[in-house]
Amino acid sequence: MPGTVLLLAASPLGRGRLVDAAGVLPVLAAVAPSVLSGTDTANVVELADPLEPQAVLTRLRAAAAAPGPLTVYITGQLHLDRRQRLPHLALARTTPATVRYTALPWHWIREELRLRSAADTALVLDLHADAEAWRYVAERGLDCGRTSTVHGRVAPPPGRRGVAEPAYMKAVATLLRSGHRPPLAQLHEQAWARIAEAGGGRDLVLTVPGGFAPGPPYAHPPASAQDPHTAISAAVQAGRHLDADLLAARHEQFAVRSHGPASEEALHWAEVRADLAMFAGDPVRSCRAWLGVAEVRLAAGQAVDAPAVEAAVDRAHHQWTRIKDTARARELGPALAELRLRVPGRRTGALESVQRQLGRLQAAR
């Protein structure tokens, strides 16, 4: 099966640039797509210094939905937004004051990859961090989710040396230009050996060979699926959407019984089922599920600007716009408008957009 490769290199165009991220793309582009992917054939998508986080999200979402192995190479720099103090990947227009609106929230990457399996999903990362983001990652790590194999590094601010080079990713690209991609763990070790002596001593090494270990909900999973995400992903790719939803529902019920309906374990599976409805082409069910997730999170006391709350409302909004049955759209619109009033999200005019569309639907009766 063909693989998919996403090459993302981004850093601010102004004085806030810490690393010449896009400088590595010519080296990566010289590598054959099949070698970048580790498959016989592959599709490659290249994003060089993109301007808008939504545009990156669209490409990432498409790559995550593609069947077959996925490898994402990311070169860039990390900053914390001033409001929530969460890591973001800076884009071309990002400044310290506009991180929340012009950079890509790191948790978006984790969210888009969550339905995939670590067996066929890999992140190769070469990231530099400003002082605040560096302290954050050093203390808390960089959460890439439980469904990706991760290799790479996070480097501290370059200090007075000026703009740094993405030395790790260039070492990876140089090794791949030989025409052979070894197992990623071996590739990482070889690349790290090349840069360690040149100043990699302070870098934080990222290496999670098989994705994150399963958490409590999988301590006693249903007998049919020791690796539920892998089984669900395979069912979706085979077009067996009902089987995928039934398997996710069983894990959701297990999590509810074990941890409660408002637990992260149960909400994770509710979100998986909302995504599965989207893959099955059922925007009504997906929208209703995302609305439910948002309501549970808010009722549990989560902030209106918490990433998981914003993501749930944004996805409910997106699925609502895909509903072609006007009666169903009219039915769900008021609940979405009420949520949008509480959770405006990052995109300006989202509430007004819902209200205008709802007005048109009601006028069409």
mmCIF file of C-alpha atoms in Angstrom:
data_model
loop_
_atom_site.group_PDB
_atom_site.id
_atom_site.type_symbol
_atom_site.label_atom_id
_atom_site.label_comp_id
_atom_site.label_asym_id
_atom_site.label_seq_id
_atom_site.Cartn_x
_atom_site.Cartn_y
_atom_site.Cartn_z
ATOM 1 C CA MET A 1 0.000 0.000 0.000
ATOM 2 C CA PRO A 2 1.381 3.446 -0.882
ATOM 3 C CA GLY A 3 2.692 5.521 1.979
ATOM 4 C CA THR A 4 2.148 9.186 2.752
ATOM 5 C CA VAL A 5 4.832 11.662 3.751
ATOM 6 C CA LEU A 6 4.213 15.156 5.136
ATOM 7 C CA LEU A 7 7.223 17.480 5.188
ATOM 8 C CA LEU A 8 6.522 20.506 7.390
ATOM 9 C CA ALA A 9 9.204 23.141 7.893
ATOM 10 C CA ALA A 10 8.163 26.398 9.535
ATOM 11 C CA SER A 11 9.626 29.334 11.438
ATOM 12 C CA PRO A 12 8.789 33.042 11.728
ATOM 13 C CA LEU A 13 9.978 35.310 8.961
ATOM 14 C CA GLY A 14 10.999 38.157 11.276
ATOM 15 C CA ARG A 15 13.259 38.704 14.233
ATOM 16 C CA GLY A 16 11.679 35.859 16.178
ATOM 17 C CA ARG A 17 13.257 33.193 13.974
ATOM 18 C CA LEU A 18 15.300 30.708 16.000
ATOM 19 C CA VAL A 19 16.033 28.152 13.278
ATOM 20 C CA ASP A 20 16.287 28.132 9.498
ATOM 21 C CA ALA A 21 13.647 25.416 9.257
ATOM 22 C CA ALA A 22 12.935 25.611 5.534
ATOM 23 C CA GLY A 23 16.642 25.256 4.810
ATOM 24 C CA VAL A 24 16.360 21.505 5.291
ATOM 25 C CA LEU A 25 13.649 21.010 2.668
ATOM 26 C CA PRO A 26 15.959 20.935 -0.386
ATOM 27 C CA VAL A 27 17.917 18.131 1.274
ATOM 28 C CA LEU A 28 14.756 16.189 2.146
ATOM 29 C CA ALA A 29 13.283 16.821 -1.296
ATOM 30 C CA ALA A 30 16.323 15.146 -2.842
ATOM 31 C CA VAL A 31 15.354 11.898 -1.109
ATOM 32 C CA ALA A 32 13.164 9.507 -3.081
ATOM 33 C CA PRO A 33 9.558 9.441 -1.799
ATOM 34 C CA SER A 34 9.735 5.684 -1.272
ATOM 35 C CA VAL A 35 12.768 6.134 0.983
ATOM 36 C CA LEU A 36 11.145 8.940 2.967
ATOM 37 C CA SER A 37 8.154 6.692 3.544
ATOM 38 C CA GLY A 38 9.808 3.297 3.795
ATOM 39 C CA THR A 39 7.274 1.907 1.299
ATOM 40 C CA ASP A 40 7.485 0.927 -2.370
ATOM 41 C CA THR A 41 5.604 4.076 -3.442
ATOM 42 C CA ALA A 42 4.562 7.210 -1.576
ATOM 43 C CA ASN A 43 2.797 10.527 -1.913
ATOM 44 C CA VAL A 44 4.741 13.510 -0.547
ATOM 45 C CA VAL A 45 3.189 16.776 0.651
ATOM 46 C CA GLU A 46 5.601 19.635 1.331
ATOM 47 C CA LEU A 47 4.769 22.701 3.450
ATOM 48 C CA ALA A 48 7.471 25.355 3.521
ATOM 49 C CA ASP A 49 6.936 28.253 5.958
ATOM 50 C CA PRO A 50 3.117 28.086 5.791
ATOM 51 C CA LEU A 51 1.189 31.173 6.870
ATOM 52 C CA GLU A 52 -2.073 29.883 8.356
ATOM 53 C CA PRO A 53 -2.547 27.183 11.035
ATOM 54 C CA GLN A 54 -5.874 26.162 9.494
ATOM 55 C CA ALA A 55 -4.162 25.455 6.174
ATOM 56 C CA VAL A 56 -1.617 23.222 7.927
ATOM 57 C CA LEU A 57 -4.432 21.495 9.811
ATOM 58 C CA THR A 58 -6.211 20.731 6.526
ATOM 59 C CA ARG A 59 -3.094 19.090 5.061
ATOM 60 C CA LEU A 60 -2.377 17.212 8.282
ATOM 61 C CA ARG A 61 -5.962 15.958 8.464
ATOM 62 C CA ALA A 62 -5.819 14.695 4.872
ATOM 63 C CA ALA A 63 -2.510 12.948 5.515
ATOM 64 C CA ALA A 64 -3.833 11.317 8.693
ATOM 65 C CA ALA A 65 -6.904 10.024 6.839
ATOM 66 C CA ALA A 66 -4.868 8.443 4.032
ATOM 67 C CA PRO A 67 -4.582 4.642 4.127
ATOM 68 C CA GLY A 68 -1.156 3.099 4.469
ATOM 69 C CA PRO A 69 1.887 4.174 6.487
ATOM 70 C CA LEU A 70 2.315 7.844 7.369
ATOM 71 C CA THR A 71 5.577 9.601 8.198
ATOM 72 C CA VAL A 72 5.531 13.251 9.279
ATOM 73 C CA TYR A 73 8.822 15.159 9.269
ATOM 74 C CA ILE A 74 8.547 18.423 11.253
ATOM 75 C CA THR A 75 11.270 21.048 11.524
ATOM 76 C CA GLY A 76 10.607 24.288 13.364
ATOM 77 C CA GLN A 77 10.386 26.033 16.692
ATOM 78 C CA LEU A 78 8.163 25.852 19.751
ATOM 79 C CA HIS A 79 6.580 28.682 21.724
ATOM 80 C CA LEU A 80 3.952 28.869 24.464
ATOM 81 C CA ASP A 81 0.840 30.952 23.935
ATOM 82 C CA ARG A 82 0.347 33.656 26.535
ATOM 83 C CA ARG A 83 -3.167 32.593 27.490
ATOM 84 C CA GLN A 84 -2.997 28.852 28.120
ATOM 85 C CA ARG A 85 0.764 28.329 28.236
ATOM 86 C CA LEU A 86 0.623 25.426 25.797
ATOM 87 C CA PRO A 87 3.238 24.562 23.126
ATOM 88 C CA HIS A 88 2.657 25.742 19.563
ATOM 89 C CA LEU A 89 4.655 25.274 16.368
ATOM 90 C CA ALA A 90 5.482 28.749 15.080
ATOM 91 C CA LEU A 91 4.517 29.571 11.480
ATOM 92 C CA ALA A 92 5.704 32.320 9.150
ATOM 93 C CA ARG A 93 3.588 35.109 10.668
ATOM 94 C CA THR A 94 4.009 34.102 14.302
ATOM 95 C CA THR A 95 5.188 36.680 16.833
ATOM 96 C CA PRO A 96 5.380 36.289 20.636
ATOM 97 C CA ALA A 97 2.130 38.243 20.985
ATOM 98 C CA THR A 98 0.189 36.296 18.340
ATOM 99 C CA VAL A 99 1.172 32.689 19.071
ATOM 100 C CA ARG A 100 -2.391 31.654 19.940
ATOM 101 C CA TYR A 101 -3.745 32.829 16.582
ATOM 102 C CA THR A 102 -0.887 32.433 14.106
ATOM 103 C CA ALA A 103 0.921 29.270 15.290
ATOM 104 C CA LEU A 104 -0.131 25.613 15.092
ATOM 105 C CA PRO A 105 -1.179 24.234 18.510
ATOM 106 C CA TRP A 106 0.887 21.136 19.141
ATOM 107 C CA HIS A 107 -2.141 19.273 20.467
ATOM 108 C CA TRP A 108 -3.746 19.578 17.008
ATOM 109 C CA ILE A 109 -1.088 17.182 15.718
ATOM 110 C CA ARG A 110 -1.820 14.729 18.506
ATOM 111 C CA GLU A 111 -5.575 14.970 17.905
ATOM 112 C CA GLU A 112 -5.382 14.405 14.152
ATOM 113 C CA LEU A 113 -3.254 11.269 14.537
ATOM 114 C CA ARG A 114 -5.213 9.640 17.342
ATOM 115 C CA LEU A 115 -7.177 7.216 15.141
ATOM 116 C CA ARG A 116 -4.028 5.852 13.576
ATOM 117 C CA SER A 117 -1.799 3.051 14.817
ATOM 118 C CA ALA A 118 1.748 3.480 16.085
ATOM 119 C CA ALA A 119 2.643 0.541 13.846
ATOM 120 C CA ASP A 120 2.219 2.697 10.726
ATOM 121 C CA THR A 121 2.482 6.287 12.016
ATOM 122 C CA ALA A 122 5.791 8.023 12.692
ATOM 123 C CA LEU A 123 6.891 11.518 13.676
ATOM 124 C CA VAL A 124 10.452 12.643 12.985
ATOM 125 C CA LEU A 125 11.056 15.947 14.780
ATOM 126 C CA ASP A 126 13.774 18.585 14.868
ATOM 127 C CA LEU A 127 12.513 21.405 17.063
ATOM 128 C CA HIS A 128 14.076 24.440 18.687
ATOM 129 C CA ALA A 129 12.339 26.097 21.635
ATOM 130 C CA ASP A 130 12.401 29.567 23.090
ATOM 131 C CA ALA A 131 13.233 29.868 26.792
ATOM 132 C CA GLU A 132 9.662 29.390 28.056
ATOM 133 C CA ALA A 133 8.867 26.479 25.753
ATOM 134 C CA TRP A 134 12.205 24.893 26.609
ATOM 135 C CA ARG A 135 11.367 24.900 30.323
ATOM 136 C CA TYR A 136 7.915 23.499 29.561
ATOM 137 C CA VAL A 137 9.246 20.588 27.498
ATOM 138 C CA ALA A 138 12.052 19.897 29.963
ATOM 139 C CA GLU A 139 9.534 19.617 32.819
ATOM 140 C CA ARG A 140 6.552 18.005 31.076
ATOM 141 C CA GLY A 141 7.822 16.489 27.861
ATOM 142 C CA LEU A 142 6.163 16.920 24.468
ATOM 143 C CA ASP A 143 2.922 14.963 24.216
ATOM 144 C CA CYS A 144 2.630 13.467 20.726
ATOM 145 C CA GLY A 145 -0.182 11.086 21.652
ATOM 146 C CA ARG A 146 -0.262 7.346 22.127
ATOM 147 C CA THR A 147 -0.622 6.382 18.473
ATOM 148 C CA SER A 148 2.648 7.540 16.922
ATOM 149 C CA THR A 149 6.236 6.376 16.939
ATOM 150 C CA VAL A 150 8.351 9.442 17.745
ATOM 151 C CA HIS A 151 12.029 10.182 17.111
ATOM 152 C CA GLY A 152 13.925 13.448 17.160
ATOM 153 C CA ARG A 153 15.053 16.201 19.465
ATOM 154 C CA VAL A 154 14.104 19.524 21.053
ATOM 155 C CA ALA A 155 17.005 21.983 21.199
ATOM 156 C CA PRO A 156 17.301 24.966 23.567
ATOM 157 C CA PRO A 157 17.344 28.585 22.311
ATOM 158 C CA PRO A 158 20.408 29.264 20.150
ATOM 159 C CA GLY A 159 21.384 32.253 22.275
ATOM 160 C CA ARG A 160 23.791 34.744 20.731
ATOM 161 C CA ARG A 161 24.690 32.388 17.921
ATOM 162 C CA GLY A 162 21.767 33.769 15.946
ATOM 163 C CA VAL A 163 19.627 31.540 13.770
ATOM 164 C CA ALA A 164 20.348 27.840 14.318
ATOM 165 C CA GLU A 165 20.464 25.079 11.729
ATOM 166 C CA PRO A 166 18.190 22.026 11.834
ATOM 167 C CA ALA A 167 21.235 19.801 12.233
ATOM 168 C CA TYR A 168 19.319 16.695 13.308
ATOM 169 C CA MET A 169 16.925 16.752 10.346
ATOM 170 C CA LYS A 170 19.766 17.462 7.932
ATOM 171 C CA ALA A 171 21.582 14.427 9.326
ATOM 172 C CA VAL A 172 18.428 12.343 8.817
ATOM 173 C CA ALA A 173 18.067 13.598 5.240
ATOM 174 C CA THR A 174 21.719 12.974 4.459
ATOM 175 C CA LEU A 175 21.470 9.404 5.707
ATOM 176 C CA LEU A 176 18.312 8.806 3.677
ATOM 177 C CA ARG A 177 19.953 10.086 0.495
ATOM 178 C CA SER A 178 21.882 6.840 0.447
ATOM 179 C CA GLY A 179 18.662 5.325 -0.909
ATOM 180 C CA HIS A 180 17.923 3.150 2.127
ATOM 181 C CA ARG A 181 15.707 3.838 5.137
ATOM 182 C CA PRO A 182 16.716 1.688 8.089
ATOM 183 C CA PRO A 183 14.284 1.143 10.978
ATOM 184 C CA LEU A 184 13.518 4.544 12.459
ATOM 185 C CA ALA A 185 15.147 3.744 15.778
ATOM 186 C CA GLN A 186 18.385 2.949 13.945
ATOM 187 C CA LEU A 187 18.054 6.016 11.720
ATOM 188 C CA HIS A 188 17.601 8.160 14.828
ATOM 189 C CA GLU A 189 20.692 6.699 16.503
ATOM 190 C CA GLN A 190 22.806 7.304 13.399
ATOM 191 C CA ALA A 191 21.577 10.889 13.018
ATOM 192 C CA TRP A 192 22.058 11.612 16.710
ATOM 193 C CA ALA A 193 25.603 10.273 16.597
ATOM 194 C CA ARG A 194 26.385 12.768 13.823
ATOM 195 C CA ILE A 195 25.214 15.828 15.741
ATOM 196 C CA ALA A 196 25.914 14.932 19.384
ATOM 197 C CA GLU A 197 29.546 16.000 19.247
ATOM 198 C CA ALA A 198 28.606 19.274 17.540
ATOM 199 C CA GLY A 199 26.625 20.609 20.467
ATOM 200 C CA GLY A 200 23.725 18.256 21.027
ATOM 201 C CA GLY A 201 24.622 17.735 24.654
ATOM 202 C CA ARG A 202 21.795 19.918 26.004
ATOM 203 C CA ASP A 203 19.156 18.692 23.564
ATOM 204 C CA LEU A 204 16.168 16.735 24.782
ATOM 205 C CA VAL A 205 16.039 13.466 22.897
ATOM 206 C CA LEU A 206 12.635 12.308 21.710
ATOM 207 C CA THR A 207 12.379 8.595 21.104
ATOM 208 C CA VAL A 208 9.224 6.548 21.604
ATOM 209 C CA PRO A 209 9.764 3.446 19.440
ATOM 210 C CA GLY A 210 6.248 2.030 19.637
ATOM 211 C CA GLY A 211 3.975 4.872 20.558
ATOM 212 C CA PHE A 212 2.872 5.619 24.107
ATOM 213 C CA ALA A 213 2.116 2.658 26.352
ATOM 214 C CA PRO A 214 -1.582 1.881 26.775
ATOM 215 C CA GLY A 215 -3.192 3.508 29.790
ATOM 216 C CA PRO A 216 -5.647 2.169 32.372
ATOM 217 C CA PRO A 217 -8.588 1.575 30.009
ATOM 218 C CA TYR A 218 -6.598 -1.162 28.298
ATOM 219 C CA ALA A 219 -5.620 -3.012 31.459
ATOM 220 C CA HIS A 220 -8.456 -5.463 30.800
ATOM 221 C CA PRO A 221 -9.682 -4.670 27.293
ATOM 222 C CA PRO A 222 -12.361 -6.575 25.410
ATOM 223 C CA ALA A 223 -10.825 -9.849 24.302
ATOM 224 C CA SER A 224 -11.263 -9.115 20.596
ATOM 225 C CA ALA A 225 -8.754 -6.249 20.464
ATOM 226 C CA GLN A 226 -5.456 -6.082 22.320
ATOM 227 C CA ASP A 227 -4.567 -3.033 20.194
ATOM 228 C CA PRO A 228 -7.896 -1.289 19.668
ATOM 229 C CA HIS A 229 -6.625 1.653 17.660
ATOM 230 C CA THR A 230 -4.924 -0.633 15.163
ATOM 231 C CA ALA A 231 -8.042 -2.766 14.762
ATOM 232 C CA ILE A 232 -10.295 0.280 14.414
ATOM 233 C CA SER A 233 -8.001 1.895 11.847
ATOM 234 C CA ALA A 234 -7.933 -1.321 9.820
ATOM 235 C CA ALA A 235 -11.726 -1.548 9.883
ATOM 236 C CA VAL A 236 -12.107 2.048 8.689
ATOM 237 C CA GLN A 237 -9.627 1.546 5.864
ATOM 238 C CA ALA A 238 -11.539 -1.577 4.814
ATOM 239 C CA GLY A 239 -14.828 0.343 4.804
ATOM 240 C CA ARG A 240 -16.227 -1.633 7.764
ATOM 241 C CA HIS A 241 -17.455 1.482 9.584
ATOM 242 C CA LEU A 242 -20.061 -0.304 11.694
ATOM 243 C CA ASP A 243 -17.466 -2.793 12.977
ATOM 244 C CA ALA A 244 -15.145 0.076 13.853
ATOM 245 C CA ASP A 245 -17.855 1.905 15.784
ATOM 246 C CA LEU A 246 -18.952 -1.239 17.632
ATOM 247 C CA LEU A 247 -15.385 -1.902 18.760
ATOM 248 C CA ALA A 248 -14.940 1.707 19.903
ATOM 249 C CA ALA A 249 -18.297 1.566 21.690
ATOM 250 C CA ARG A 250 -17.194 -1.485 23.663
ATOM 251 C CA HIS A 251 -14.062 0.324 24.821
ATOM 252 C CA GLU A 252 -16.092 3.413 25.646
ATOM 253 C CA GLN A 253 -18.466 1.360 27.813
ATOM 254 C CA PHE A 254 -15.509 -0.291 29.544
ATOM 255 C CA ALA A 255 -13.961 3.137 30.260
ATOM 256 C CA VAL A 256 -17.257 4.524 31.577
ATOM 257 C CA ARG A 257 -17.669 1.588 33.947
ATOM 258 C CA SER A 258 -14.037 1.747 35.093
ATOM 259 C CA HIS A 259 -13.459 5.492 35.315
ATOM 260 C CA GLY A 260 -16.766 7.335 34.947
ATOM 261 C CA PRO A 261 -18.430 9.126 32.010
ATOM 262 C CA ALA A 262 -16.459 12.362 32.502
ATOM 263 C CA SER A 263 -13.062 10.643 32.684
ATOM 264 C CA GLU A 264 -10.452 11.292 30.009
ATOM 265 C CA GLU A 265 -10.516 7.585 29.201
ATOM 266 C CA ALA A 266 -14.261 7.629 28.449
ATOM 267 C CA LEU A 267 -14.104 10.973 26.633
ATOM 268 C CA HIS A 268 -11.276 9.690 24.459
ATOM 269 C CA TRP A 269 -13.486 6.903 23.154
ATOM 270 C CA ALA A 270 -16.454 9.239 22.743
ATOM 271 C CA GLU A 271 -14.214 11.421 20.570
ATOM 272 C CA VAL A 272 -13.020 8.405 18.603
ATOM 273 C CA ARG A 273 -16.640 7.492 17.867
ATOM 274 C CA ALA A 274 -17.358 11.073 16.776
ATOM 275 C CA ASP A 275 -14.478 10.828 14.303
ATOM 276 C CA LEU A 276 -15.641 7.416 13.129
ATOM 277 C CA ALA A 277 -19.050 8.886 12.307
ATOM 278 C CA MET A 278 -17.281 11.502 10.194
ATOM 279 C CA PHE A 279 -15.312 8.805 8.338
ATOM 280 C CA ALA A 280 -18.560 6.931 7.768
ATOM 281 C CA GLY A 281 -20.066 10.011 6.108
ATOM 282 C CA ASP A 282 -22.597 10.662 8.893
ATOM 283 C CA PRO A 283 -22.164 14.350 9.866
ATOM 284 C CA VAL A 284 -25.371 14.350 11.926
ATOM 285 C CA ARG A 285 -24.122 11.628 14.256
ATOM 286 C CA SER A 286 -20.637 13.144 14.343
ATOM 287 C CA CYS A 287 -21.935 16.642 15.156
ATOM 288 C CA ARG A 288 -24.215 15.301 17.898
ATOM 289 C CA ALA A 289 -21.338 13.299 19.397
ATOM 290 C CA TRP A 290 -18.982 16.289 19.445
ATOM 291 C CA LEU A 291 -21.674 18.459 21.030
ATOM 292 C CA GLY A 292 -22.049 15.815 23.719
ATOM 293 C CA VAL A 293 -18.319 15.679 24.374
ATOM 294 C CA ALA A 294 -18.148 19.469 24.707
ATOM 295 C CA GLU A 295 -21.076 19.528 27.130
ATOM 296 C CA VAL A 296 -19.543 16.809 29.322
ATOM 297 C CA ARG A 297 -16.200 18.603 29.446
ATOM 298 C CA LEU A 298 -17.801 21.916 30.369
ATOM 299 C CA ALA A 299 -20.045 20.278 32.981
ATOM 300 C CA ALA A 300 -16.919 18.705 34.492
ATOM 301 C CA GLY A 301 -15.509 22.186 35.046
ATOM 302 C CA GLN A 302 -13.093 22.436 32.136
ATOM 303 C CA ALA A 303 -12.399 25.979 30.951
ATOM 304 C CA VAL A 304 -14.136 27.336 27.864
ATOM 305 C CA ASP A 305 -10.740 27.875 26.248
ATOM 306 C CA ALA A 306 -9.310 24.482 27.190
ATOM 307 C CA PRO A 307 -7.878 22.843 24.050
ATOM 308 C CA ALA A 308 -10.119 19.787 24.301
ATOM 309 C CA VAL A 309 -13.237 21.936 24.740
ATOM 310 C CA GLU A 310 -12.367 24.210 21.832
ATOM 311 C CA ALA A 311 -11.551 21.209 19.646
ATOM 312 C CA ALA A 312 -14.887 19.537 20.410
ATOM 313 C CA VAL A 313 -16.909 22.648 19.564
ATOM 314 C CA ASP A 314 -14.838 23.357 16.435
ATOM 315 C CA ARG A 315 -15.399 19.808 15.187
ATOM 316 C CA ALA A 316 -19.119 19.943 15.976
ATOM 317 C CA HIS A 317 -19.292 23.190 14.005
ATOM 318 C CA HIS A 318 -17.392 21.686 11.074
ATOM 319 C CA GLN A 319 -19.643 18.636 10.932
ATOM 320 C CA TRP A 320 -22.771 20.783 11.232
ATOM 321 C CA THR A 321 -21.788 22.641 8.075
ATOM 322 C CA ARG A 322 -21.643 19.274 6.278
ATOM 323 C CA ILE A 323 -25.252 18.314 7.103
ATOM 324 C CA LYS A 324 -27.375 18.367 3.952
ATOM 325 C CA ASP A 325 -30.661 17.477 5.651
ATOM 326 C CA THR A 326 -32.031 20.935 6.574
ATOM 327 C CA ALA A 327 -34.351 19.552 9.243
ATOM 328 C CA ARG A 328 -31.459 17.838 11.038
ATOM 329 C CA ALA A 329 -29.270 20.926 10.684
ATOM 330 C CA ARG A 330 -32.104 23.066 12.062
ATOM 331 C CA GLU A 331 -32.483 20.632 14.974
ATOM 332 C CA LEU A 332 -28.798 20.749 15.994
ATOM 333 C CA GLY A 333 -28.195 24.432 15.215
ATOM 334 C CA PRO A 334 -29.520 25.964 18.473
ATOM 335 C CA ALA A 335 -27.366 23.672 20.624
ATOM 336 C CA LEU A 336 -24.317 24.581 18.562
ATOM 337 C CA ALA A 337 -25.115 28.293 18.733
ATOM 338 C CA GLU A 338 -25.466 28.073 22.515
ATOM 339 C CA LEU A 339 -22.098 26.332 22.772
ATOM 340 C CA ARG A 340 -20.474 28.845 20.429
ATOM 341 C CA LEU A 341 -21.699 31.643 22.668
ATOM 342 C CA ARG A 342 -19.759 30.047 25.537
ATOM 343 C CA VAL A 343 -16.835 28.731 23.483
ATOM 344 C CA PRO A 344 -16.051 31.226 20.696
ATOM 345 C CA GLY A 345 -12.832 29.420 19.740
ATOM 346 C CA ARG A 346 -9.880 30.856 17.883
ATOM 347 C CA ARG A 347 -11.536 31.732 14.577
ATOM 348 C CA THR A 348 -13.150 35.139 14.555
ATOM 349 C CA GLY A 349 -16.791 35.241 13.524
ATOM 350 C CA ALA A 350 -17.556 31.586 14.321
ATOM 351 C CA LEU A 351 -20.619 32.430 16.437
ATOM 352 C CA GLU A 352 -21.930 34.882 13.849
ATOM 353 C CA SER A 353 -21.477 32.240 11.148
ATOM 354 C CA VAL A 354 -23.639 29.752 13.062
ATOM 355 C CA GLN A 355 -26.297 32.372 13.752
ATOM 356 C CA ARG A 356 -26.474 33.447 10.099
ATOM 357 C CA GLN A 357 -26.752 29.867 8.831
ATOM 358 C CA LEU A 358 -29.331 29.003 11.474
ATOM 359 C CA GLY A 359 -31.348 32.041 10.467
ATOM 360 C CA ARG A 360 -31.321 30.916 6.828
ATOM 361 C CA LEU A 361 -32.422 27.418 7.829
ATOM 362 C CA GLN A 362 -35.297 28.719 9.912
ATOM 363 C CA ALA A 363 -36.372 31.087 7.165
ATOM 364 C CA ALA A 364 -36.460 28.189 4.691
ATOM 365 C CA ARG A 365 -39.250 26.392 6.582
#
